[in-house]
mmCIF file of C-alpha atoms in Angstrom:
data_model
loop_
_atom_site.group_PDB
_atom_site.id
_atom_site.type_symbol
_atom_site.label_atom_id
_atom_site.label_comp_id
_atom_site.label_asym_id
_atom_site.label_seq_id
_atom_site.Cartn_x
_atom_site.Cartn_y
_atom_site.Cartn_z
ATOM 1 C CA MET A 1 23.309 16.723 -43.034
ATOM 2 C CA ALA A 2 24.061 13.305 -41.045
ATOM 3 C CA LYS A 3 20.943 11.731 -39.880
ATOM 4 C CA LYS A 4 20.117 11.338 -36.173
ATOM 5 C CA ARG A 5 20.150 8.568 -35.158
ATOM 6 C CA PRO A 6 17.099 7.098 -33.099
ATOM 7 C CA GLN A 7 17.311 7.264 -29.339
ATOM 8 C CA THR A 8 16.527 4.053 -27.517
ATOM 9 C CA LYS A 9 16.175 3.388 -23.811
ATOM 10 C CA ALA A 10 17.661 0.730 -22.009
ATOM 11 C CA LYS A 11 15.521 -2.206 -21.282
ATOM 12 C CA ARG A 12 14.877 -3.091 -17.475
ATOM 13 C CA PRO A 13 15.841 -6.631 -16.797
ATOM 14 C CA GLN A 14 12.150 -8.353 -16.280
ATOM 15 C CA LEU A 15 11.980 -10.428 -13.352
ATOM 16 C CA THR A 16 10.019 -13.731 -12.670
ATOM 17 C CA ASP A 17 6.563 -13.382 -10.853
ATOM 18 C CA GLY A 18 8.121 -15.312 -7.675
ATOM 19 C CA GLU A 19 11.093 -12.450 -7.905
ATOM 20 C CA VAL A 20 8.539 -9.456 -8.230
ATOM 21 C CA PRO A 21 8.119 -7.317 -4.720
ATOM 22 C CA VAL A 22 5.092 -6.070 -3.640
ATOM 23 C CA VAL A 23 4.801 -2.268 -4.080
ATOM 24 C CA GLY A 24 2.175 0.286 -3.990
ATOM 25 C CA ALA A 25 -0.881 0.135 -6.217
ATOM 26 C CA ARG A 26 0.331 3.407 -8.612
ATOM 27 C CA GLU A 27 3.748 2.655 -8.241
ATOM 28 C CA PRO A 28 5.776 1.018 -11.643
ATOM 29 C CA CYS A 29 5.678 -2.757 -11.433
ATOM 30 C CA PRO A 30 9.357 -4.160 -10.256
ATOM 31 C CA CYS A 31 9.082 -6.613 -13.278
ATOM 32 C CA GLY A 32 10.092 -3.606 -15.855
ATOM 33 C CA SER A 33 6.989 -4.174 -17.733
ATOM 34 C CA GLY A 34 6.411 -0.243 -17.676
ATOM 35 C CA ARG A 35 2.517 -0.463 -16.090
ATOM 36 C CA ARG A 36 1.402 0.387 -12.612
ATOM 37 C CA TYR A 37 1.221 -2.495 -10.369
ATOM 38 C CA LYS A 38 -2.049 -3.072 -9.824
ATOM 39 C CA ALA A 39 -2.204 -3.497 -13.689
ATOM 40 C CA CYS A 40 0.524 -5.818 -13.760
ATOM 41 C CA HIS A 41 1.528 -8.636 -11.216
ATOM 42 C CA GLY A 42 -0.650 -6.634 -8.498
ATOM 43 C CA ARG A 43 -3.786 -7.943 -10.349
ATOM 44 C CA ALA A 44 -2.644 -11.440 -9.984
ATOM 45 C CA ALA A 45 -1.765 -10.983 -6.407
ATOM 46 C CA ALA A 46 -5.212 -8.991 -5.812
ATOM 47 C CA HIS A 47 -7.013 -12.003 -7.333
ATOM 48 C CA ALA A 48 -5.274 -14.746 -5.112
ATOM 49 C CA VAL A 49 -6.867 -13.070 -1.839
ATOM 50 C CA THR A 50 -10.198 -12.338 -2.685
ATOM 51 C CA GLU A 51 -10.738 -15.311 -4.886
ATOM 52 C CA LEU A 52 -13.443 -17.206 -2.641
ATOM 53 C CA VAL A 53 -12.650 -20.730 -1.234
ATOM 54 C CA GLN A 54 -15.521 -22.430 -1.578
ATOM 55 C CA ARG A 55 -14.737 -25.040 1.456
ATOM 56 C CA PRO A 56 -11.925 -23.478 3.356
ATOM 57 C CA PHE A 57 -12.030 -25.916 6.678
ATOM 58 C CA GLU A 58 -11.268 -29.134 3.883
ATOM 59 C CA GLY A 59 -8.579 -30.702 5.649
ATOM 60 C CA LEU A 60 -8.822 -30.054 8.845
ATOM 61 C CA PRO A 61 -9.827 -32.504 11.234
ATOM 62 C CA GLY A 62 -13.909 -31.719 12.886
ATOM 63 C CA GLU A 63 -14.688 -29.895 8.990
ATOM 64 C CA CYS A 64 -18.525 -29.907 9.682
ATOM 65 C CA ASP A 65 -17.810 -28.653 13.517
ATOM 66 C CA TRP A 66 -15.666 -26.023 12.320
ATOM 67 C CA VAL A 67 -18.656 -24.939 9.735
ATOM 68 C CA ALA A 68 -20.961 -25.292 12.583
ATOM 69 C CA LEU A 69 -18.930 -23.299 14.890
ATOM 70 C CA ARG A 70 -18.352 -20.663 12.382
ATOM 71 C CA GLU A 71 -22.350 -20.144 11.525
ATOM 72 C CA LEU A 72 -24.867 -21.657 14.168
ATOM 73 C CA VAL A 73 -23.209 -22.125 17.355
ATOM 74 C CA PRO A 74 -23.276 -18.762 19.882
ATOM 75 C CA ALA A 75 -20.740 -19.962 22.727
ATOM 76 C CA ALA A 76 -17.950 -22.522 21.960
ATOM 77 C CA THR A 77 -14.076 -23.137 22.580
ATOM 78 C CA VAL A 78 -11.782 -26.119 21.261
ATOM 79 C CA GLU A 79 -8.333 -26.485 22.704
ATOM 80 C CA LEU A 80 -5.940 -26.494 18.713
ATOM 81 C CA PRO A 81 -3.303 -28.570 18.454
ATOM 82 C CA LEU A 82 -0.261 -26.930 16.015
ATOM 83 C CA LYS A 83 2.008 -29.088 13.829
ATOM 84 C CA ASP A 84 5.119 -27.540 15.314
ATOM 85 C CA ALA A 85 5.644 -26.983 19.573
ATOM 86 C CA LEU A 86 4.069 -24.348 20.943
ATOM 87 C CA PRO A 87 6.337 -20.796 21.093
ATOM 88 C CA GLU A 88 7.654 -20.357 24.761
ATOM 89 C CA GLY A 89 5.338 -18.365 26.896
ATOM 90 C CA VAL A 90 2.482 -19.992 24.898
ATOM 91 C CA PRO A 91 0.949 -22.067 27.222
ATOM 92 C CA SER A 92 -2.332 -22.748 24.740
ATOM 93 C CA VAL A 93 -4.159 -21.884 21.914
ATOM 94 C CA THR A 94 -7.889 -22.292 21.390
ATOM 95 C CA LEU A 95 -10.633 -21.568 18.892
ATOM 96 C CA ALA A 96 -13.661 -19.337 19.968
ATOM 97 C CA THR A 97 -16.798 -18.366 18.370
ATOM 98 C CA VAL A 98 -16.811 -15.263 19.128
ATOM 99 C CA LEU A 99 -14.590 -12.506 21.480
ATOM 100 C CA PRO A 100 -14.996 -9.488 23.200
ATOM 101 C CA MET A 101 -15.407 -6.572 20.866
ATOM 102 C CA ALA A 102 -15.072 -9.159 17.772
ATOM 103 C CA TRP A 103 -11.517 -9.129 18.076
ATOM 104 C CA PRO A 104 -10.266 -11.710 15.694
ATOM 105 C CA ALA A 105 -7.630 -12.814 18.375
ATOM 106 C CA LEU A 106 -6.811 -11.977 22.233
ATOM 107 C CA ARG A 107 -3.246 -13.178 23.546
ATOM 108 C CA ARG A 108 -4.169 -12.940 27.410
ATOM 109 C CA GLU A 109 -1.734 -12.087 30.317
ATOM 110 C CA ASP A 110 -0.834 -15.518 30.656
ATOM 111 C CA GLY A 111 0.239 -15.615 27.186
ATOM 112 C CA SER A 112 -2.297 -18.239 25.878
ATOM 113 C CA VAL A 113 -4.118 -17.366 22.557
ATOM 114 C CA LEU A 114 -7.603 -17.191 22.331
ATOM 115 C CA LEU A 115 -8.622 -17.189 18.258
ATOM 116 C CA GLY A 116 -12.020 -15.951 16.792
ATOM 117 C CA LEU A 117 -13.973 -17.608 14.351
ATOM 118 C CA GLN A 118 -17.240 -15.170 13.437
ATOM 119 C CA ASN A 119 -15.593 -12.785 12.454
ATOM 120 C CA ASP A 120 -15.592 -10.619 9.102
ATOM 121 C CA THR A 121 -12.254 -11.800 6.710
ATOM 122 C CA ALA A 122 -10.455 -9.405 4.108
ATOM 123 C CA SER A 123 -9.939 -11.964 1.760
ATOM 124 C CA GLY A 124 -11.825 -14.874 -0.019
ATOM 125 C CA ASP A 125 -10.083 -17.879 2.344
ATOM 126 C CA ILE A 126 -11.472 -17.635 5.519
ATOM 127 C CA SER A 127 -8.631 -20.506 6.634
ATOM 128 C CA ARG A 128 -5.349 -17.915 5.407
ATOM 129 C CA ASP A 129 -7.278 -15.126 7.192
ATOM 130 C CA LEU A 130 -7.394 -17.445 10.433
ATOM 131 C CA ALA A 131 -3.784 -18.073 10.068
ATOM 132 C CA ASP A 132 -2.215 -15.355 9.695
ATOM 133 C CA THR A 133 -4.308 -13.893 12.713
ATOM 134 C CA LEU A 134 -3.127 -16.678 14.642
ATOM 135 C CA GLN A 135 0.433 -16.483 13.607
ATOM 136 C CA ARG A 136 0.559 -12.807 15.031
ATOM 137 C CA ALA A 137 -1.543 -13.502 18.056
ATOM 138 C CA LEU A 138 1.809 -16.080 18.713
ATOM 139 C CA THR A 139 4.211 -13.603 19.239
ATOM 140 C CA ALA A 140 1.906 -10.252 20.085
ATOM 141 C CA THR A 141 2.305 -8.768 23.060
ATOM 142 C CA PRO A 142 0.393 -10.633 26.508
ATOM 143 C CA GLY A 143 -2.910 -8.626 27.122
ATOM 144 C CA THR A 144 -3.543 -7.186 24.157
ATOM 145 C CA PRO A 145 -6.063 -8.264 21.029
ATOM 146 C CA VAL A 146 -5.071 -8.563 17.456
ATOM 147 C CA GLN A 147 -6.505 -6.641 14.929
ATOM 148 C CA ALA A 148 -7.640 -7.753 11.562
ATOM 149 C CA ARG A 149 -6.124 -7.553 8.231
ATOM 150 C CA ARG A 150 -5.546 -9.357 4.547
ATOM 151 C CA ALA A 151 -3.671 -11.472 4.678
ATOM 152 C CA PRO A 152 -0.427 -11.780 2.025
ATOM 153 C CA ALA A 153 -1.642 -14.199 -0.756
ATOM 154 C CA GLU A 154 1.432 -16.960 -0.254
ATOM 155 C CA SER A 155 1.119 -16.941 3.492
ATOM 156 C CA PRO A 156 0.311 -20.428 5.336
ATOM 157 C CA ARG A 157 -3.288 -21.586 6.049
ATOM 158 C CA LEU A 158 -5.034 -23.494 8.989
ATOM 159 C CA GLN A 159 -4.412 -26.558 7.288
ATOM 160 C CA ASP A 160 -0.066 -25.672 7.471
ATOM 161 C CA LEU A 161 -0.516 -24.848 10.865
ATOM 162 C CA LEU A 162 -2.467 -26.790 13.110
ATOM 163 C CA ASP A 163 -1.924 -31.287 13.616
ATOM 164 C CA PRO A 164 -3.784 -32.749 10.837
ATOM 165 C CA GLU A 165 -3.813 -36.046 13.219
ATOM 166 C CA GLY A 166 -5.079 -33.442 16.660
ATOM 167 C CA GLU A 167 -8.625 -33.578 17.663
ATOM 168 C CA PHE A 168 -11.121 -31.190 17.110
ATOM 169 C CA ALA A 169 -13.408 -31.609 19.994
ATOM 170 C CA PRO A 170 -15.798 -28.626 20.621
ATOM 171 C CA VAL A 171 -16.882 -27.717 23.939
ATOM 172 C CA VAL A 172 -20.231 -25.453 24.158
ATOM 173 C CA HIS A 173 -21.125 -23.395 26.459
ATOM 174 C CA SER A 174 -23.948 -21.802 27.662
ATOM 175 C CA GLY A 175 -22.658 -18.240 27.950
ATOM 176 C CA PHE A 176 -19.573 -16.138 27.571
ATOM 177 C CA GLU A 177 -17.867 -16.443 30.011
ATOM 178 C CA PHE A 178 -15.314 -17.684 29.149
ATOM 179 C CA TRP A 179 -14.116 -15.039 27.800
ATOM 180 C CA VAL A 180 -12.335 -13.980 31.170
ATOM 181 C CA PRO A 181 -10.476 -16.247 33.693
ATOM 182 C CA ASP A 182 -12.218 -15.143 36.665
ATOM 183 C CA ALA A 183 -16.218 -14.208 35.607
ATOM 184 C CA GLU A 184 -17.218 -14.063 39.223
ATOM 185 C CA ASN A 185 -15.123 -11.259 39.468
ATOM 186 C CA ALA A 186 -15.179 -9.381 36.445
ATOM 187 C CA SER A 187 -15.196 -5.625 36.465
ATOM 188 C CA PRO A 188 -18.926 -4.009 36.289
ATOM 189 C CA GLU A 189 -17.947 -3.023 32.309
ATOM 190 C CA VAL A 190 -17.106 -6.695 31.765
ATOM 191 C CA ALA A 191 -19.858 -8.109 33.692
ATOM 192 C CA ALA A 192 -22.348 -6.027 32.008
ATOM 193 C CA SER A 193 -21.014 -6.918 28.490
ATOM 194 C CA LEU A 194 -21.227 -10.598 29.636
ATOM 195 C CA GLU A 195 -24.892 -10.105 30.449
ATOM 196 C CA ARG A 196 -25.394 -8.477 27.129
ATOM 197 C CA ALA A 197 -23.971 -11.256 25.035
ATOM 198 C CA ASN A 198 -25.427 -14.087 27.405
ATOM 199 C CA GLU A 199 -28.845 -12.550 26.896
ATOM 200 C CA ALA A 200 -28.218 -12.574 22.844
ATOM 201 C CA ALA A 201 -27.317 -16.538 22.944
ATOM 202 C CA ILE A 202 -29.604 -18.938 22.225
ATOM 203 C CA PRO A 203 -29.341 -22.470 24.198
ATOM 204 C CA THR A 204 -27.111 -24.665 22.058
ATOM 205 C CA GLU A 205 -25.954 -28.503 22.931
ATOM 206 C CA ARG A 206 -24.327 -30.359 20.778
ATOM 207 C CA LEU A 207 -25.383 -33.993 20.213
ATOM 208 C CA THR A 208 -22.721 -36.927 21.588
ATOM 209 C CA GLY A 209 -24.126 -39.677 19.416
ATOM 210 C CA VAL A 210 -23.558 -38.423 15.834
ATOM 211 C CA ASP A 211 -21.255 -36.046 14.129
ATOM 212 C CA ALA A 212 -21.580 -32.170 14.387
ATOM 213 C CA ALA A 213 -25.644 -32.118 15.084
ATOM 214 C CA TYR A 214 -26.180 -28.987 17.445
ATOM 215 C CA TRP A 215 -29.976 -28.807 19.211
ATOM 216 C CA CYS A 216 -30.995 -25.456 20.129
ATOM 217 C CA ARG A 217 -34.084 -23.456 21.362
ATOM 218 C CA THR A 218 -35.918 -20.637 20.096
ATOM 219 C CA PRO A 219 -39.140 -19.095 21.698
ATOM 220 C CA GLU A 220 -41.098 -20.723 18.797
ATOM 221 C CA LYS A 221 -39.525 -24.127 18.945
ATOM 222 C CA ASN A 222 -36.502 -26.314 19.086
ATOM 223 C CA HIS A 223 -34.535 -27.273 16.166
ATOM 224 C CA LEU A 224 -31.641 -30.032 15.175
ATOM 225 C CA ARG A 225 -29.152 -28.556 12.893
ATOM 226 C CA TRP A 226 -26.749 -31.714 11.607
ATOM 227 C CA VAL A 227 -23.781 -30.420 9.448
ATOM 228 C CA MET A 228 -22.889 -33.489 6.947
ATOM 229 C CA PRO A 229 -19.689 -34.333 5.076
ATOM 230 C CA TYR A 230 -21.452 -35.780 1.790
ATOM 231 C CA PRO A 231 -21.868 -34.221 -1.833
ATOM 232 C CA GLU A 232 -24.502 -31.860 -2.045
ATOM 233 C CA GLU A 233 -26.262 -33.772 -4.906
ATOM 234 C CA GLN A 234 -25.873 -37.389 -3.365
ATOM 235 C CA LEU A 235 -27.054 -36.016 -0.117
ATOM 236 C CA LEU A 236 -30.603 -34.509 -1.673
ATOM 237 C CA ASP A 237 -30.881 -37.473 -3.305
ATOM 238 C CA ALA A 238 -30.985 -39.574 -0.096
ATOM 239 C CA LEU A 239 -32.780 -37.138 1.388
ATOM 240 C CA ALA A 240 -35.475 -36.636 -0.753
ATOM 241 C CA ARG A 241 -35.836 -40.629 -0.677
ATOM 242 C CA LEU A 242 -36.622 -40.369 2.995
ATOM 243 C CA HIS A 243 -38.676 -37.521 2.599
ATOM 244 C CA ALA A 244 -41.197 -39.379 0.409
ATOM 245 C CA ALA A 245 -41.162 -42.510 2.245
ATOM 246 C CA GLY A 246 -41.977 -40.652 5.370
ATOM 247 C CA ARG A 247 -38.885 -41.638 7.074
ATOM 248 C CA SER A 248 -37.042 -38.544 7.576
ATOM 249 C CA GLY A 249 -38.276 -37.688 10.940
ATOM 250 C CA LEU A 250 -36.838 -37.488 14.137
ATOM 251 C CA GLY A 251 -40.152 -38.781 16.354
ATOM 252 C CA GLU A 252 -43.188 -37.434 16.593
ATOM 253 C CA GLY A 253 -43.710 -33.905 15.911
ATOM 254 C CA THR A 254 -40.652 -33.494 14.355
ATOM 255 C CA ARG A 255 -40.180 -32.639 10.447
ATOM 256 C CA LEU A 256 -37.367 -31.839 8.493
ATOM 257 C CA VAL A 257 -37.938 -28.822 7.130
ATOM 258 C CA GLY A 258 -34.826 -27.729 4.848
ATOM 259 C CA SER A 259 -31.607 -27.036 4.891
ATOM 260 C CA PHE A 260 -28.619 -24.379 4.938
ATOM 261 C CA ARG A 261 -25.518 -24.478 2.488
ATOM 262 C CA ALA A 262 -22.221 -23.215 4.635
ATOM 263 C CA HIS A 263 -18.702 -23.161 3.079
ATOM 264 C CA GLY A 264 -19.505 -25.742 0.990
ATOM 265 C CA LEU A 265 -21.201 -28.148 3.267
ATOM 266 C CA THR A 266 -25.197 -28.885 3.390
ATOM 267 C CA VAL A 267 -26.889 -28.997 6.848
ATOM 268 C CA PRO A 268 -30.601 -30.422 7.020
ATOM 269 C CA VAL A 269 -32.540 -29.061 9.744
ATOM 270 C CA TRP A 270 -35.433 -30.594 11.517
ATOM 271 C CA ASP A 271 -38.624 -28.695 13.440
ATOM 272 C CA LEU A 272 -38.751 -30.252 17.032
ATOM 273 C CA PRO A 273 -41.728 -29.398 19.614
ATOM 274 C CA GLY A 274 -40.951 -27.038 22.138
ATOM 275 C CA SER A 275 -40.551 -30.122 24.499
ATOM 276 C CA VAL A 276 -37.542 -32.154 23.240
ATOM 277 C CA THR A 277 -34.607 -31.657 24.440
ATOM 278 C CA ALA A 278 -31.138 -32.542 23.393
ATOM 279 C CA ASP A 279 -30.955 -35.993 24.988
ATOM 280 C CA ASP A 280 -34.427 -36.542 23.321
ATOM 281 C CA VAL A 281 -33.169 -36.658 19.764
ATOM 282 C CA GLU A 282 -30.257 -38.686 20.515
ATOM 283 C CA LYS A 283 -31.629 -42.211 19.665
ATOM 284 C CA PRO A 284 -33.696 -40.691 17.169
ATOM 285 C CA ALA A 285 -30.926 -39.069 15.022
ATOM 286 C CA ALA A 286 -28.572 -42.090 15.755
ATOM 287 C CA GLU A 287 -31.475 -44.323 13.762
ATOM 288 C CA PHE A 288 -31.858 -41.374 11.083
ATOM 289 C CA GLY A 289 -27.868 -41.551 10.484
ATOM 290 C CA GLU A 290 -28.659 -45.630 9.625
ATOM 291 C CA ARG A 291 -31.037 -44.606 7.565
ATOM 292 C CA LEU A 292 -29.640 -41.726 5.539
ATOM 293 C CA ALA A 293 -26.806 -44.419 4.704
ATOM 294 C CA VAL A 294 -28.793 -46.716 3.226
ATOM 295 C CA ALA A 295 -30.572 -44.135 1.093
ATOM 296 C CA LEU A 296 -26.799 -42.414 0.342
ATOM 297 C CA ALA A 297 -25.661 -46.250 -0.804
ATOM 298 C CA THR A 298 -28.751 -46.016 -3.163
ATOM 299 C CA GLU A 299 -28.101 -45.896 -6.848
ATOM 300 C CA ALA A 300 -31.600 -46.202 -8.453
ATOM 301 C CA PRO A 301 -33.073 -42.769 -9.963
ATOM 302 C CA LEU A 302 -35.588 -40.637 -7.958
ATOM 303 C CA THR A 303 -39.092 -41.848 -8.514
ATOM 304 C CA VAL A 304 -41.804 -39.133 -9.144
ATOM 305 C CA GLU A 305 -42.604 -38.756 -5.813
ATOM 306 C CA GLU A 306 -38.312 -38.886 -4.688
ATOM 307 C CA ARG A 307 -38.010 -35.917 -7.263
ATOM 308 C CA ARG A 308 -41.094 -33.756 -5.881
ATOM 309 C CA ALA A 309 -39.194 -34.462 -2.273
ATOM 310 C CA ARG A 310 -35.866 -33.195 -3.644
ATOM 311 C CA GLY A 311 -37.909 -29.974 -5.358
ATOM 312 C CA GLY A 312 -39.705 -29.108 -2.134
ATOM 313 C CA LEU A 313 -36.493 -29.443 -0.334
ATOM 314 C CA THR A 314 -34.300 -27.641 -2.892
ATOM 315 C CA ASN A 315 -36.877 -24.638 -2.799
ATOM 316 C CA ARG A 316 -36.232 -24.187 1.532
ATOM 317 C CA GLN A 317 -32.046 -24.124 0.690
ATOM 318 C CA VAL A 318 -31.151 -20.728 2.569
ATOM 319 C CA THR A 319 -26.982 -20.359 2.190
ATOM 320 C CA LEU A 320 -25.123 -19.086 5.095
ATOM 321 C CA SER A 321 -21.919 -18.316 2.896
#
């Protein structure tokens, strides 16, 4: 008997990574490997959207203020200039710390766009998620909010959409009246929502003499929280030098108590007496900035006392993100 020839299946043409379309996780991968998409090219796509970006606002004007508004400031807005001209029918784009109902974004009746910053994001790159929300808000129907979603892995980031030379000038508000164009004539429901939000907001002010420093008042004491752009290890060494020398305070009764870590930056925190206002701390903060610049430039090894001070500061670090 004649031998049967083995049956062979024609191989599907292999696609390059750039040609592989996105399909359902359990569907065969379009590249022709024979594996499910989630176990093939979908694995790289999933990793791309979940990998944590340590400094999502790096490269944006006002990176330190972006971090402060994301993590520390209850109510603030910033006008955002885009690289390209605003679309027709969109008079302005405004970043807001938080929006009603925790909406990611809102296109108002007049066409203007509000982009919410203090929201949970679906991927590990806040900048990409915010950029995706902004792009959808620019084309949303006026008078409607924009819902959250996971941004596509290759979609633009804020750094691609915003003017790199544009000014980033936060305006801190005492409440959330910026949610509505005419808060005094808001409906009873909106007025009640505003009242609840305002009651929960911690009074906060941005210092004018130094960058990204925010005074706030709490029932127990006041604080200054200052987002700084320096590498963490270098900054901790400098703070330790000043702390060991008794020069880390901001005046009588004030104390450097530790720091936050947030989005790749370090945020030193001072306790202030309840009587110390934002205006009172302006001059001491500017003077501290000068002392810090000298300490940052010092390259000598830390002394025993400075190492002890550094250990204490490190033990009092709290990671916010």
